[in-house]
PDB file of C-alpha atoms in Angstrom:
ATOM      1  CA  UNK A   1     133.239  91.677 156.688  1.00 44.00           C
ATOM      2  CA  UNK A   2     133.501  88.829 159.294  1.00 45.00           C
ATOM      3  CA  UNK A   3     129.609  88.637 159.531  1.00 43.00           C
ATOM      4  CA  UNK A   4     129.497  88.407 155.534  1.00 45.00           C
ATOM      5  CA  UNK A   5     132.142  85.611 155.679  1.00 43.00           C
ATOM      6  CA  UNK A   6     130.088  83.493 158.187  1.00 42.00           C
ATOM      7  CA  UNK A   7     126.983  84.028 156.144  1.00 45.00           C
ATOM      8  CA  UNK A   8     128.690  82.853 153.073  1.00 42.00           C
ATOM      9  CA  UNK A   9     130.156  79.853 154.993  1.00 43.00           C
ATOM     10  CA  UNK A  10     126.731  78.998 156.415  1.00 40.00           C
ATOM     11  CA  UNK A  11     125.131  79.086 152.934  1.00 41.00           C
ATOM     12  CA  UNK A  12     127.745  76.863 151.461  1.00 37.00           C
ATOM     13  CA  UNK A  13     127.374  74.284 154.340  1.00 40.00           C
ATOM     14  CA  UNK A  14     123.681  74.332 153.964  1.00 37.00           C
ATOM     15  CA  UNK A  15     123.861  73.766 150.237  1.00 36.00           C
ATOM     16  CA  UNK A  16     126.210  70.862 150.780  1.00 39.00           C
ATOM     17  CA  UNK A  17     123.929  69.160 153.329  1.00 37.00           C
ATOM     18  CA  UNK A  18     120.897  69.613 150.878  1.00 34.00           C
ATOM     19  CA  UNK A  19     122.861  68.233 148.017  1.00 35.00           C
ATOM     20  CA  UNK A  20     123.878  65.243 150.073  1.00 36.00           C
ATOM     21  CA  UNK A  21     120.256  64.475 150.969  1.00 36.00           C
ATOM     22  CA  UNK A  22     119.203  64.751 147.369  1.00 30.00           C
ATOM     23  CA  UNK A  23     121.855  62.265 146.316  1.00 35.00           C
ATOM     24  CA  UNK A  24     120.908  59.939 149.078  1.00 40.00           C
ATOM     25  CA  UNK A  25     117.224  60.114 148.107  1.00 41.00           C
ATOM     26  CA  UNK A  26     117.785  59.271 144.502  1.00 41.00           C
ATOM     27  CA  UNK A  27     119.985  56.405 145.565  1.00 40.00           C
ATOM     28  CA  UNK A  28     123.226  57.531 144.160  1.00 39.00           C
ATOM     29  CA  UNK A  29     125.998  55.271 145.404  1.00 39.00           C
ATOM     30  CA  UNK A  30     129.260  56.219 147.014  1.00 43.00           C
ATOM     31  CA  UNK A  31     130.947  53.126 145.431  1.00 46.00           C
ATOM     32  CA  UNK A  32     132.854  53.075 142.211  1.00 50.00           C
ATOM     33  CA  UNK A  33     130.081  52.417 139.512  1.00 54.00           C
ATOM     34  CA  UNK A  34     132.733  50.606 137.358  1.00 62.00           C
ATOM     35  CA  UNK A  35     133.082  47.901 139.997  1.00 70.00           C
ATOM     36  CA  UNK A  36     131.202  44.633 139.474  1.00 84.00           C
ATOM     37  CA  UNK A  37     128.044  43.845 141.344  1.00 93.00           C
ATOM     38  CA  UNK A  38     128.712  41.762 144.649  1.00 97.00           C
ATOM     39  CA  UNK A  39     127.616  38.492 143.028  1.00 97.00           C
ATOM     40  CA  UNK A  40     128.947  38.914 139.461  1.00 97.00           C
ATOM     41  CA  UNK A  41     131.781  36.521 140.272  1.00 97.00           C
ATOM     42  CA  UNK A  42     129.242  33.728 139.803  1.00 98.00           C
ATOM     43  CA  UNK A  43     129.102  34.543 136.197  1.00 98.00           C
ATOM     44  CA  UNK A  44     132.501  33.289 135.668  1.00 97.00           C
ATOM     45  CA  UNK A  45     131.514  30.057 137.257  1.00 98.00           C
ATOM     46  CA  UNK A  46     128.739  29.201 134.741  1.00 98.00           C
ATOM     47  CA  UNK A  47     129.009  25.490 133.582  1.00 98.00           C
ATOM     48  CA  UNK A  48     130.844  24.353 136.703  1.00 98.00           C
ATOM     49  CA  UNK A  49     129.758  20.976 138.002  1.00 98.00           C
ATOM     50  CA  UNK A  50     130.916  18.288 140.386  1.00 97.00           C
ATOM     51  CA  UNK A  51     134.511  17.523 140.126  1.00 97.00           C
ATOM     52  CA  UNK A  52     135.652  20.933 138.728  1.00 97.00           C
ATOM     53  CA  UNK A  53     138.208  22.990 140.566  1.00 96.00           C
ATOM     54  CA  UNK A  54     138.023  26.722 139.693  1.00 95.00           C
ATOM     55  CA  UNK A  55     138.967  29.955 141.410  1.00 95.00           C
ATOM     56  CA  UNK A  56     135.969  31.496 142.939  1.00 95.00           C
ATOM     57  CA  UNK A  57     134.131  28.291 143.990  1.00 97.00           C
ATOM     58  CA  UNK A  58     134.793  28.812 147.601  1.00 95.00           C
ATOM     59  CA  UNK A  59     132.906  32.139 147.217  1.00 96.00           C
ATOM     60  CA  UNK A  60     130.034  30.297 145.725  1.00 97.00           C
ATOM     61  CA  UNK A  61     130.008  27.914 148.753  1.00 97.00           C
ATOM     62  CA  UNK A  62     129.936  30.967 151.150  1.00 95.00           C
ATOM     63  CA  UNK A  63     126.969  32.488 149.026  1.00 97.00           C
ATOM     64  CA  UNK A  64     124.987  29.241 149.389  1.00 97.00           C
ATOM     65  CA  UNK A  65     125.814  28.960 152.965  1.00 96.00           C
ATOM     66  CA  UNK A  66     124.733  32.525 153.532  1.00 96.00           C
ATOM     67  CA  UNK A  67     121.263  31.934 152.215  1.00 98.00           C
ATOM     68  CA  UNK A  68     120.762  28.550 153.831  1.00 97.00           C
ATOM     69  CA  UNK A  69     121.480  25.982 151.197  1.00 97.00           C
ATOM     70  CA  UNK A  70     124.838  24.677 152.393  1.00 96.00           C
ATOM     71  CA  UNK A  71     126.394  23.814 155.804  1.00 93.00           C
ATOM     72  CA  UNK A  72     130.086  24.592 155.622  1.00 86.00           C
ATOM     73  CA  UNK A  73     132.302  22.516 157.771  1.00 78.00           C
ATOM     74  CA  UNK A  74     135.918  23.824 158.912  1.00 74.00           C
ATOM     75  CA  UNK A  75     137.966  24.335 155.864  1.00 69.00           C
ATOM     76  CA  UNK A  76     135.279  23.686 153.358  1.00 74.00           C
ATOM     77  CA  UNK A  77     134.548  27.421 152.921  1.00 72.00           C
ATOM     78  CA  UNK A  78     138.080  28.118 151.577  1.00 85.00           C
ATOM     79  CA  UNK A  79     138.100  25.073 149.132  1.00 92.00           C
ATOM     80  CA  UNK A  80     137.709  25.770 145.451  1.00 96.00           C
ATOM     81  CA  UNK A  81     136.631  22.176 144.634  1.00 96.00           C
ATOM     82  CA  UNK A  82     132.966  21.619 143.381  1.00 97.00           C
ATOM     83  CA  UNK A  83     132.503  18.695 145.722  1.00 95.00           C
ATOM     84  CA  UNK A  84     129.362  16.424 146.478  1.00 95.00           C
ATOM     85  CA  UNK A  85     128.123  18.813 149.177  1.00 95.00           C
ATOM     86  CA  UNK A  86     128.241  21.833 146.846  1.00 96.00           C
ATOM     87  CA  UNK A  87     126.441  19.780 144.107  1.00 98.00           C
ATOM     88  CA  UNK A  88     123.532  18.957 146.630  1.00 97.00           C
ATOM     89  CA  UNK A  89     123.468  22.647 147.651  1.00 97.00           C
ATOM     90  CA  UNK A  90     123.182  23.741 144.086  1.00 98.00           C
ATOM     91  CA  UNK A  91     120.376  21.146 143.579  1.00 97.00           C
ATOM     92  CA  UNK A  92     118.586  22.524 146.588  1.00 97.00           C
ATOM     93  CA  UNK A  93     118.893  26.142 145.255  1.00 98.00           C
ATOM     94  CA  UNK A  94     117.654  25.019 141.846  1.00 98.00           C
ATOM     95  CA  UNK A  95     114.619  23.308 143.232  1.00 96.00           C
ATOM     96  CA  UNK A  96     113.695  26.230 145.397  1.00 96.00           C
ATOM     97  CA  UNK A  97     113.679  28.476 142.374  1.00 97.00           C
ATOM     98  CA  UNK A  98     111.893  25.916 140.155  1.00 96.00           C
ATOM     99  CA  UNK A  99     114.906  25.244 137.973  1.00 97.00           C
ATOM    100  CA  UNK A 100     115.810  21.705 136.840  1.00 97.00           C
ATOM    101  CA  UNK A 101     117.910  20.361 139.807  1.00 97.00           C
ATOM    102  CA  UNK A 102     120.840  19.155 137.774  1.00 98.00           C
ATOM    103  CA  UNK A 103     123.517  20.231 140.077  1.00 98.00           C
ATOM    104  CA  UNK A 104     125.314  22.124 137.345  1.00 98.00           C
ATOM    105  CA  UNK A 105     125.734  25.868 137.487  1.00 98.00           C
ATOM    106  CA  UNK A 106     123.704  26.539 134.248  1.00 98.00           C
ATOM    107  CA  UNK A 107     122.685  29.922 132.812  1.00 98.00           C
ATOM    108  CA  UNK A 108     119.286  29.971 134.561  1.00 98.00           C
ATOM    109  CA  UNK A 109     120.864  29.267 137.947  1.00 98.00           C
ATOM    110  CA  UNK A 110     123.563  31.895 137.530  1.00 98.00           C
ATOM    111  CA  UNK A 111     120.796  34.375 136.448  1.00 98.00           C
ATOM    112  CA  UNK A 112     118.978  33.825 139.746  1.00 98.00           C
ATOM    113  CA  UNK A 113     122.224  33.974 141.880  1.00 98.00           C
ATOM    114  CA  UNK A 114     123.457  37.352 140.512  1.00 98.00           C
ATOM    115  CA  UNK A 115     120.056  39.097 140.925  1.00 97.00           C
ATOM    116  CA  UNK A 116     119.547  41.664 143.677  1.00 98.00           C
ATOM    117  CA  UNK A 117     117.778  40.095 146.635  1.00 98.00           C
ATOM    118  CA  UNK A 118     116.817  40.333 150.261  1.00 98.00           C
ATOM    119  CA  UNK A 119     119.572  39.660 152.723  1.00 98.00           C
ATOM    120  CA  UNK A 120     117.584  37.111 154.915  1.00 98.00           C
ATOM    121  CA  UNK A 121     118.032  33.330 154.444  1.00 97.00           C
ATOM    122  CA  UNK A 122     115.786  31.304 152.143  1.00 97.00           C
ATOM    123  CA  UNK A 123     116.102  28.045 154.163  1.00 96.00           C
ATOM    124  CA  UNK A 124     117.001  27.950 157.899  1.00 91.00           C
ATOM    125  CA  UNK A 125     117.406  24.252 158.320  1.00 81.00           C
ATOM    126  CA  UNK A 126     118.585  21.462 155.989  1.00 71.00           C
ATOM    127  CA  UNK A 127     117.088  18.245 157.243  1.00 57.00           C
ATOM    128  CA  UNK A 128     119.018  15.611 155.206  1.00 50.00           C
ATOM    129  CA  UNK A 129     121.088  15.063 152.142  1.00 43.00           C
ATOM    130  CA  UNK A 130     118.114  14.850 149.865  1.00 41.00           C
ATOM    131  CA  UNK A 131     116.857  18.212 150.934  1.00 44.00           C
ATOM    132  CA  UNK A 132     116.974  19.467 147.259  1.00 45.00           C
ATOM    133  CA  UNK A 133     113.815  17.381 146.677  1.00 42.00           C
ATOM    134  CA  UNK A 134     110.940  19.939 147.507  1.00 46.00           C
ATOM    135  CA  UNK A 135     107.506  18.435 147.501  1.00 42.00           C
ATOM    136  CA  UNK A 136     104.807  20.465 145.515  1.00 47.00           C
ATOM    137  CA  UNK A 137     102.318  19.690 148.284  1.00 46.00           C
ATOM    138  CA  UNK A 138     104.276  21.803 150.785  1.00 55.00           C
ATOM    139  CA  UNK A 139     103.012  25.392 151.091  1.00 71.00           C
ATOM    140  CA  UNK A 140     105.439  27.790 149.299  1.00 91.00           C
ATOM    141  CA  UNK A 141     105.467  30.373 152.136  1.00 96.00           C
ATOM    142  CA  UNK A 142     107.787  29.748 155.057  1.00 96.00           C
ATOM    143  CA  UNK A 143     108.533  31.011 158.619  1.00 97.00           C
ATOM    144  CA  UNK A 144     111.492  31.759 160.788  1.00 97.00           C
ATOM    145  CA  UNK A 145     112.760  28.896 163.173  1.00 96.00           C
ATOM    146  CA  UNK A 146     110.314  28.341 165.949  1.00 96.00           C
ATOM    147  CA  UNK A 147     107.695  30.533 164.224  1.00 97.00           C
ATOM    148  CA  UNK A 148     108.207  33.761 166.244  1.00 98.00           C
ATOM    149  CA  UNK A 149     105.242  36.045 166.208  1.00 98.00           C
ATOM    150  CA  UNK A 150     103.852  39.201 167.851  1.00 98.00           C
ATOM    151  CA  UNK A 151     101.761  38.398 170.878  1.00 97.00           C
ATOM    152  CA  UNK A 152      98.150  37.693 169.697  1.00 92.00           C
ATOM    153  CA  UNK A 153      96.731  40.312 172.001  1.00 95.00           C
ATOM    154  CA  UNK A 154      99.118  42.984 170.393  1.00 97.00           C
ATOM    155  CA  UNK A 155      97.273  43.898 167.306  1.00 97.00           C
ATOM    156  CA  UNK A 156      98.535  47.482 166.940  1.00 98.00           C
ATOM    157  CA  UNK A 157     102.264  48.072 165.967  1.00 98.00           C
ATOM    158  CA  UNK A 158     103.910  51.488 165.916  1.00 98.00           C
ATOM    159  CA  UNK A 159     106.701  52.287 163.499  1.00 98.00           C
ATOM    160  CA  UNK A 160     109.398  55.033 163.475  1.00 98.00           C
ATOM    161  CA  UNK A 161     111.182  56.119 160.342  1.00 98.00           C
ATOM    162  CA  UNK A 162     114.676  57.312 161.129  1.00 98.00           C
ATOM    163  CA  UNK A 163     115.832  60.793 160.296  1.00 96.00           C
ATOM    164  CA  UNK A 164     118.323  59.438 157.840  1.00 91.00           C
ATOM    165  CA  UNK A 165     115.567  58.172 155.646  1.00 97.00           C
ATOM    166  CA  UNK A 166     115.278  60.141 152.368  1.00 97.00           C
ATOM    167  CA  UNK A 167     111.942  61.815 151.885  1.00 97.00           C
ATOM    168  CA  UNK A 168     111.205  59.739 148.711  1.00 98.00           C
ATOM    169  CA  UNK A 169     111.012  56.704 150.985  1.00 98.00           C
ATOM    170  CA  UNK A 170     108.508  57.838 153.440  1.00 98.00           C
ATOM    171  CA  UNK A 171     105.187  57.495 151.461  1.00 98.00           C
ATOM    172  CA  UNK A 172     106.257  54.142 150.033  1.00 98.00           C
ATOM    173  CA  UNK A 173     106.766  52.847 153.624  1.00 98.00           C
ATOM    174  CA  UNK A 174     103.429  54.090 154.716  1.00 98.00           C
ATOM    175  CA  UNK A 175     101.731  52.598 151.739  1.00 98.00           C
ATOM    176  CA  UNK A 176     103.370  49.343 152.449  1.00 98.00           C
ATOM    177  CA  UNK A 177     101.999  49.238 156.059  1.00 98.00           C
ATOM    178  CA  UNK A 178      98.659  50.139 154.849  1.00 98.00           C
ATOM    179  CA  UNK A 179      98.692  47.128 152.400  1.00 98.00           C
ATOM    180  CA  UNK A 180      99.606  44.806 155.248  1.00 98.00           C
ATOM    181  CA  UNK A 181      96.810  46.379 157.451  1.00 98.00           C
ATOM    182  CA  UNK A 182      94.313  45.552 154.891  1.00 98.00           C
ATOM    183  CA  UNK A 183      95.239  41.860 154.713  1.00 96.00           C
ATOM    184  CA  UNK A 184      95.859  41.133 158.254  1.00 97.00           C
ATOM    185  CA  UNK A 185      94.497  41.624 161.796  1.00 96.00           C
ATOM    186  CA  UNK A 186      97.241  44.304 162.348  1.00 98.00           C
ATOM    187  CA  UNK A 187      96.953  48.041 162.402  1.00 98.00           C
ATOM    188  CA  UNK A 188      99.938  50.300 162.248  1.00 98.00           C
ATOM    189  CA  UNK A 189     100.699  54.045 163.204  1.00 98.00           C
ATOM    190  CA  UNK A 190     103.782  56.111 162.758  1.00 98.00           C
ATOM    191  CA  UNK A 191     105.593  57.191 165.860  1.00 97.00           C
ATOM    192  CA  UNK A 192     107.660  60.379 166.039  1.00 93.00           C
ATOM    193  CA  UNK A 193     110.348  58.897 167.994  1.00 93.00           C
ATOM    194  CA  UNK A 194     112.071  55.448 168.119  1.00 91.00           C
ATOM    195  CA  UNK A 195     111.673  55.321 171.857  1.00 93.00           C
ATOM    196  CA  UNK A 196     109.082  52.698 172.478  1.00 93.00           C
ATOM    197  CA  UNK A 197     108.317  52.067 168.806  1.00 98.00           C
ATOM    198  CA  UNK A 198     107.758  48.488 167.859  1.00 98.00           C
ATOM    199  CA  UNK A 199     109.338  48.767 164.373  1.00 98.00           C
ATOM    200  CA  UNK A 200     112.211  51.031 163.219  1.00 98.00           C
ATOM    201  CA  UNK A 201     113.039  51.752 159.617  1.00 98.00           C
ATOM    202  CA  UNK A 202     116.223  53.440 158.172  1.00 98.00           C
ATOM    203  CA  UNK A 203     118.836  53.557 155.486  1.00 98.00           C
ATOM    204  CA  UNK A 204     122.307  52.203 156.144  1.00 98.00           C
ATOM    205  CA  UNK A 205     125.589  51.364 154.304  1.00 97.00           C
ATOM    206  CA  UNK A 206     128.071  48.565 154.679  1.00 97.00           C
ATOM    207  CA  UNK A 207     128.648  47.252 158.160  1.00 97.00           C
ATOM    208  CA  UNK A 208     126.050  48.945 160.346  1.00 97.00           C
ATOM    209  CA  UNK A 209     126.159  47.006 163.640  1.00 96.00           C
ATOM    210  CA  UNK A 210     123.384  44.367 163.222  1.00 96.00           C
ATOM    211  CA  UNK A 211     125.488  41.539 161.737  1.00 95.00           C
ATOM    212  CA  UNK A 212     123.990  41.966 158.246  1.00 95.00           C
ATOM    213  CA  UNK A 213     126.545  43.979 156.309  1.00 96.00           C
ATOM    214  CA  UNK A 214     125.425  45.678 153.183  1.00 98.00           C
ATOM    215  CA  UNK A 215     127.522  45.236 150.027  1.00 96.00           C
ATOM    216  CA  UNK A 216     127.076  48.334 147.796  1.00 96.00           C
ATOM    217  CA  UNK A 217     124.912  48.527 144.612  1.00 96.00           C
ATOM    218  CA  UNK A 218     123.423  45.258 143.598  1.00 96.00           C
ATOM    219  CA  UNK A 219     123.645  42.064 145.781  1.00 97.00           C
ATOM    220  CA  UNK A 220     121.694  42.647 149.108  1.00 98.00           C
ATOM    221  CA  UNK A 221     119.164  45.556 148.777  1.00 98.00           C
ATOM    222  CA  UNK A 222     117.587  45.326 152.344  1.00 98.00           C
ATOM    223  CA  UNK A 223     116.903  43.213 155.354  1.00 98.00           C
ATOM    224  CA  UNK A 224     114.663  42.916 158.357  1.00 98.00           C
ATOM    225  CA  UNK A 225     114.310  40.735 161.338  1.00 98.00           C
ATOM    226  CA  UNK A 226     111.837  38.301 162.849  1.00 98.00           C
ATOM    227  CA  UNK A 227     109.537  39.373 165.581  1.00 98.00           C
ATOM    228  CA  UNK A 228     109.901  41.101 167.889  1.00 98.00           C
ATOM    229  CA  UNK A 229     113.316  42.577 166.831  1.00 97.00           C
ATOM    230  CA  UNK A 230     111.536  45.208 164.764  1.00 98.00           C
ATOM    231  CA  UNK A 231     114.389  46.479 162.498  1.00 98.00           C
ATOM    232  CA  UNK A 232     114.117  47.020 158.874  1.00 98.00           C
ATOM    233  CA  UNK A 233     117.076  48.390 156.920  1.00 98.00           C
ATOM    234  CA  UNK A 234     117.390  49.528 153.290  1.00 98.00           C
ATOM    235  CA  UNK A 235     121.000  49.468 151.615  1.00 98.00           C
ATOM    236  CA  UNK A 236     121.580  53.319 151.041  1.00 98.00           C
ATOM    237  CA  UNK A 237     123.779  52.422 148.109  1.00 97.00           C
ATOM    238  CA  UNK A 238     121.108  51.179 145.837  1.00 98.00           C
ATOM    239  CA  UNK A 239     119.408  53.362 143.225  1.00 97.00           C
ATOM    240  CA  UNK A 240     115.980  53.665 144.884  1.00 98.00           C
ATOM    241  CA  UNK A 241     112.748  55.029 143.322  1.00 98.00           C
ATOM    242  CA  UNK A 242     109.064  55.083 143.979  1.00 98.00           C
ATOM    243  CA  UNK A 243     107.576  53.225 141.040  1.00 97.00           C
ATOM    244  CA  UNK A 244     108.780  50.987 138.152  1.00 97.00           C
ATOM    245  CA  UNK A 245     111.984  52.543 136.650  1.00 97.00           C
ATOM    246  CA  UNK A 246     114.441  50.428 134.636  1.00 97.00           C
ATOM    247  CA  UNK A 247     117.580  49.857 136.473  1.00 96.00           C
ATOM    248  CA  UNK A 248     116.142  51.058 139.875  1.00 98.00           C
ATOM    249  CA  UNK A 249     114.647  49.261 142.862  1.00 98.00           C
ATOM    250  CA  UNK A 250     111.083  50.123 143.937  1.00 98.00           C
ATOM    251  CA  UNK A 251     110.998  51.297 147.576  1.00 98.00           C
ATOM    252  CA  UNK A 252     107.407  50.148 148.129  1.00 98.00           C
ATOM    253  CA  UNK A 253     107.961  46.632 146.818  1.00 98.00           C
ATOM    254  CA  UNK A 254     110.910  46.180 149.200  1.00 98.00           C
ATOM    255  CA  UNK A 255     108.964  47.750 152.127  1.00 99.00           C
ATOM    256  CA  UNK A 256     106.184  45.279 151.709  1.00 99.00           C
ATOM    257  CA  UNK A 257     108.604  42.361 151.584  1.00 98.00           C
ATOM    258  CA  UNK A 258     110.624  43.467 154.598  1.00 98.00           C
ATOM    259  CA  UNK A 259     107.474  44.222 156.740  1.00 99.00           C
ATOM    260  CA  UNK A 260     106.500  40.654 156.040  1.00 98.00           C
ATOM    261  CA  UNK A 261     109.679  39.685 157.785  1.00 98.00           C
ATOM    262  CA  UNK A 262     108.892  42.032 160.679  1.00 98.00           C
ATOM    263  CA  UNK A 263     105.529  40.129 161.067  1.00 98.00           C
ATOM    264  CA  UNK A 264     107.119  36.640 160.929  1.00 98.00           C
ATOM    265  CA  UNK A 265     107.082  35.540 157.389  1.00 98.00           C
ATOM    266  CA  UNK A 266     110.152  33.895 155.833  1.00 98.00           C
ATOM    267  CA  UNK A 267     110.793  33.729 152.041  1.00 98.00           C
ATOM    268  CA  UNK A 268     108.480  32.205 149.454  1.00 97.00           C
ATOM    269  CA  UNK A 269     109.471  30.156 146.490  1.00 96.00           C
ATOM    270  CA  UNK A 270     106.439  31.601 144.405  1.00 96.00           C
ATOM    271  CA  UNK A 271     107.821  34.099 142.083  1.00 96.00           C
ATOM    272  CA  UNK A 272     104.695  36.296 142.140  1.00 97.00           C
ATOM    273  CA  UNK A 273     104.593  36.457 145.882  1.00 98.00           C
ATOM    274  CA  UNK A 274     105.965  39.530 147.651  1.00 98.00           C
ATOM    275  CA  UNK A 275     108.068  37.340 149.907  1.00 98.00           C
ATOM    276  CA  UNK A 276     109.992  35.934 146.909  1.00 98.00           C
ATOM    277  CA  UNK A 277     113.669  36.714 147.856  1.00 98.00           C
ATOM    278  CA  UNK A 278     114.833  38.227 144.552  1.00 98.00           C
ATOM    279  CA  UNK A 279     114.083  41.869 143.912  1.00 97.00           C
ATOM    280  CA  UNK A 280     114.252  42.723 140.220  1.00 95.00           C
ATOM    281  CA  UNK A 281     114.999  46.393 139.331  1.00 97.00           C
ATOM    282  CA  UNK A 282     112.242  48.076 137.438  1.00 97.00           C
ATOM    283  CA  UNK A 283     109.516  45.862 138.876  1.00 97.00           C
ATOM    284  CA  UNK A 284     106.711  46.754 141.328  1.00 98.00           C
ATOM    285  CA  UNK A 285     104.880  43.967 143.121  1.00 98.00           C
ATOM    286  CA  UNK A 286     102.142  43.755 145.721  1.00 98.00           C
ATOM    287  CA  UNK A 287     100.810  41.201 148.164  1.00 98.00           C
ATOM    288  CA  UNK A 288     100.082  37.837 146.673  1.00 97.00           C
ATOM    289  CA  UNK A 289      97.562  35.033 147.703  1.00 96.00           C
ATOM    290  CA  UNK A 290     100.594  33.003 148.979  1.00 97.00           C
ATOM    291  CA  UNK A 291     101.719  35.770 151.305  1.00 98.00           C
ATOM    292  CA  UNK A 292      98.252  36.234 152.712  1.00 97.00           C
ATOM    293  CA  UNK A 293      97.862  32.486 153.221  1.00 96.00           C
ATOM    294  CA  UNK A 294     101.158  32.439 155.030  1.00 97.00           C
ATOM    295  CA  UNK A 295     100.482  35.281 157.427  1.00 97.00           C
ATOM    296  CA  UNK A 296      96.988  33.796 158.259  1.00 96.00           C
ATOM    297  CA  UNK A 297      98.497  30.318 158.862  1.00 96.00           C
ATOM    298  CA  UNK A 298     101.160  31.894 161.065  1.00 97.00           C
ATOM    299  CA  UNK A 299      98.686  33.775 163.238  1.00 97.00           C
ATOM    300  CA  UNK A 300      95.896  31.307 162.773  1.00 92.00           C
ATOM    301  CA  UNK A 301      93.473  34.081 161.935  1.00 83.00           C
TER     302      UNK A 301
END
């Protein structure tokens, strides 16, 4: 009788673990699905402009600061006044995304701001108060500060996919590495352990120890770090799929984007580029000429 009890208990535990992994693989979130997406608060600020004072403007300032459009001085991040600095930041954001730089939080601007996106910054340094004026002659691709790269004699990189990664994600990650290999001087191979691996990929939720907290469904879907850090993290709370499915995020598209960061590329303001910061659900993307020009300019190959 005791043996049968433990056999039954083992079966229940095993079923629970398998069920948990299936839920993780299909991207079912642990958060309350009735909660608003992380950046939905911006919808309530539509129409705001310089001189307005409205609850939630301080959160908009923090959003723009997070992604590189605003430098917040002490006390500024808690103020709900739409001031001159915020207007300039909104203009910079609008110019980056090819929206008329009016400085007003119009519908097009709000639509971009609330969309799911990569967690890395778009702009790393604001040079002057007129930084919202982006010259068309400047390449659309970008790099991290000081242009970190892998050593030129290191052409082969190994990557490890952590055990917490759902099976559905493995092939999209492999395909993403193959696409970068076909467009660069790099080759890649999968390592069975993270010991000694150049790159490590995994799924995480919330605060996970790298300074880039995930925020549940919507908002930030993934992030990766510049060379030679090597970490690439998916937000496990998103609805992940392999392909183009309405309302879900494509694993391969995000993998190609984040590997671009691992190789040293920043974001691009070209909407068709894989390094464009916004990741639209239901859309699958591939490498674009802008991405390839950027990586070749970075490594001078």
